[in-house]
């Protein structure tokens, strides 16, 4: 049984494979392409996914000598090679001035470990967390851009500019109230 990290590596990403009998490995191939590798004892192996592989399931082959058979024994296993890092959030929900706003931004592909940042000034009253949550109490009505970027652990970056519509919200029309009298219930019609 092997444990692989990251589970869906991008081409060019270093992968750690944990299991048993790995010190006997004499070659690693991913998608039929030789991969640079190093072995750390009997239970850990590191290899780099060759560049140029398409996203999708790709076989990993570990080659090791076997005393019972001449040549090499091949131990194939499939790995899902991740696609490029992309931001999948296509639009932001509209809100109103001063109302609590919370929106989660999403990304796909990449090497994982996503960190989000604003790439331009955010609307007053809003902030973006490193985990991709846009939140706060937006100030000022109108439509405006929210420019963000996400960076994965390999350094890949994806950027997008989304539009946030902020309405004025309910408005109070009353400018004055009739006078009140002490000891008399107060009612406004």
Coordinates of C-alpha atoms in Angstrom, one line a residue:
X1 CA 0.0 0.0 0.0
X2 CA 1.4 3.4 -1.0
X3 CA 0.5 6.8 0.4
X4 CA 1.3 9.7 -2.0
X5 CA 1.5 13.4 -1.3
X6 CA 0.3 15.5 -2.9
X7 CA -2.5 13.2 -4.2
X8 CA -2.9 15.1 -7.5
X9 CA 0.5 16.6 -8.4
X10 CA 1.1 19.0 -11.2
X11 CA 3.9 18.3 -13.7
X12 CA 7.1 19.6 -12.2
X13 CA 5.9 18.9 -8.6
X14 CA 7.9 16.8 -6.2
X15 CA 5.9 13.9 -4.8
X16 CA 6.6 11.8 -1.7
X17 CA 5.6 8.2 -1.9
X18 CA 5.5 6.2 1.4
X19 CA 5.2 2.4 1.5
X20 CA 7.3 -0.7 2.0
X21 CA 10.2 -2.1 -0.1
X22 CA 10.9 1.2 -1.7
X23 CA 14.7 1.0 -1.2
X24 CA 14.8 -1.6 -4.0
X25 CA 13.4 0.8 -6.6
X26 CA 15.8 1.3 -9.5
X27 CA 13.6 3.4 -11.7
X28 CA 10.4 5.6 -11.7
X29 CA 8.3 6.4 -14.7
X30 CA 5.2 8.6 -14.8
X31 CA 3.0 8.3 -17.9
X32 CA 5.8 6.4 -19.6
X33 CA 8.4 9.2 -19.0
X34 CA 11.4 8.6 -16.7
X35 CA 11.1 10.6 -13.5
X36 CA 14.0 11.9 -11.4
X37 CA 13.8 10.2 -7.9
X38 CA 15.5 9.6 -4.6
X39 CA 15.0 6.9 -2.0
X40 CA 15.0 7.6 1.7
X41 CA 15.3 4.2 3.5
X42 CA 12.9 1.4 2.9
X43 CA 9.7 3.3 3.4
X44 CA 10.0 6.7 1.5
X45 CA 10.7 7.7 -2.1
X46 CA 10.6 11.1 -3.7
X47 CA 10.1 11.8 -7.4
X48 CA 9.3 14.7 -9.7
X49 CA 6.4 14.4 -12.1
X50 CA 7.8 15.0 -15.6
X51 CA 6.6 18.2 -17.3
X52 CA 4.3 18.0 -20.3
X53 CA 1.8 15.4 -19.0
X54 CA -1.8 16.1 -19.6
X55 CA -4.3 16.3 -16.7
X56 CA -6.0 13.0 -15.8
X57 CA -5.1 9.6 -14.6
X58 CA -1.5 8.7 -15.4
X59 CA 0.3 5.4 -14.5
X60 CA 3.2 5.5 -12.2
X61 CA 5.7 2.6 -12.7
X62 CA 8.3 1.6 -10.1
X63 CA 11.0 -0.7 -11.4
X64 CA 12.9 -3.0 -9.0
X65 CA 15.0 -6.1 -9.5
X66 CA 13.5 -9.4 -8.5
X67 CA 15.7 -12.4 -7.7
X68 CA 13.1 -14.8 -9.2
X69 CA 12.9 -13.1 -12.6
X70 CA 15.6 -11.8 -14.8
X71 CA 15.5 -8.0 -15.5
X72 CA 13.1 -5.8 -13.7
X73 CA 9.7 -6.2 -12.1
X74 CA 7.3 -3.4 -12.8
X75 CA 4.8 -2.3 -10.1
X76 CA 2.3 0.0 -11.9
X77 CA -0.1 2.4 -10.0
X78 CA -2.2 5.2 -11.4
X79 CA -2.0 8.9 -10.2
X80 CA -4.3 11.7 -11.0
X81 CA -2.2 14.5 -12.4
X82 CA -3.7 17.8 -11.4
X83 CA -4.6 20.4 -14.0
X84 CA -3.4 24.0 -14.0
X85 CA -4.5 26.2 -11.1
X86 CA -7.7 28.0 -12.0
X87 CA -10.2 30.1 -10.1
X88 CA -13.7 28.6 -10.4
X89 CA -15.7 31.3 -8.8
X90 CA -17.4 33.0 -11.7
X91 CA -19.5 35.7 -10.0
X92 CA -20.2 37.3 -6.6
X93 CA -23.7 37.5 -5.1
X94 CA -25.0 41.1 -4.8
X95 CA -25.4 42.7 -1.4
X96 CA -26.5 45.9 0.3
X97 CA -24.5 48.7 2.0
X98 CA -23.8 47.9 5.6
X99 CA -25.2 44.3 5.5
X100 CA -22.9 41.4 6.5
X101 CA -21.4 39.9 3.4
X102 CA -19.7 36.5 3.2
X103 CA -18.6 34.8 0.0
X104 CA -16.3 31.8 -0.4
X105 CA -14.0 31.8 -3.4
X106 CA -13.0 28.5 -5.0
X107 CA -10.0 27.3 -7.1
X108 CA -9.3 23.9 -8.8
X109 CA -6.2 22.2 -10.0
X110 CA -2.8 23.2 -8.9
X111 CA -0.6 21.7 -6.2
X112 CA -2.8 22.5 -3.3
X113 CA -2.1 24.7 -0.3
X114 CA -4.0 27.6 -1.8
X115 CA -3.4 31.1 -0.4
X116 CA -5.7 33.9 -1.5
X117 CA -4.8 37.6 -1.7
X118 CA -6.4 40.8 -3.1
X119 CA -4.5 42.1 -6.1
X120 CA -6.1 45.6 -5.9
X121 CA -7.9 47.6 -3.3
X122 CA -11.0 45.8 -2.0
X123 CA -14.2 47.7 -1.5
X124 CA -14.2 49.6 1.8
X125 CA -15.5 47.4 4.6
X126 CA -14.4 44.1 3.1
X127 CA -11.4 41.8 3.6
X128 CA -10.2 38.6 2.0
X129 CA -8.8 35.8 4.2
X130 CA -5.9 33.6 3.1
X131 CA -8.4 30.7 2.8
X132 CA -10.5 32.6 0.2
X133 CA -13.4 34.0 2.3
X134 CA -14.4 37.5 1.3
X135 CA -16.3 39.1 4.2
X136 CA -17.3 42.3 6.0
X137 CA -19.8 45.1 5.8
X138 CA -19.4 46.8 2.4
X139 CA -19.6 50.6 2.3
X140 CA -21.0 52.7 -0.5
X141 CA -23.5 51.6 -3.1
X142 CA -22.5 50.8 -6.7
X143 CA -20.8 48.2 -8.8
X144 CA -17.1 47.6 -8.5
X145 CA -14.3 45.1 -9.2
X146 CA -12.9 42.7 -6.7
X147 CA -9.5 41.6 -8.0
X148 CA -8.1 38.5 -6.4
X149 CA -5.3 35.9 -6.9
X150 CA -4.7 32.4 -5.5
X151 CA -1.2 30.9 -5.2
X152 CA -0.6 27.2 -4.7
X153 CA 2.3 25.6 -2.9
X154 CA 4.3 25.2 -6.1
X155 CA 4.1 29.0 -6.7
X156 CA 1.6 28.8 -9.6
X157 CA -0.8 31.8 -9.6
X158 CA -4.3 32.4 -11.0
X159 CA -6.0 35.8 -11.1
X160 CA -9.5 37.0 -11.7
X161 CA -11.4 40.3 -11.4
X162 CA -15.0 39.7 -10.2
X163 CA -17.8 42.3 -9.9
X164 CA -19.6 43.1 -6.7
X165 CA -22.9 44.9 -6.9
X166 CA -23.7 46.8 -3.6
X167 CA -27.3 48.2 -3.3
X168 CA -28.3 51.0 -1.1
X169 CA -30.5 48.8 1.1
X170 CA -33.7 50.0 2.9
X171 CA -33.9 53.8 3.5
X172 CA -35.7 55.5 6.3
X173 CA -38.1 58.1 4.9
X174 CA -39.4 59.7 8.2
X175 CA -37.7 63.0 8.9
X176 CA -39.7 63.9 12.1
X177 CA -42.1 62.4 14.7
X178 CA -45.0 64.1 16.4
X179 CA -44.4 65.3 20.0
X180 CA -45.0 62.9 22.9
X181 CA -46.8 63.4 26.2
X182 CA -45.7 62.0 29.5
X183 CA -48.0 59.2 30.7
X184 CA -49.8 58.8 27.4
X185 CA -49.0 55.8 25.1
X186 CA -47.2 57.0 22.0
X187 CA -48.4 55.8 18.6
X188 CA -47.4 56.8 15.1
X189 CA -49.6 55.9 12.2

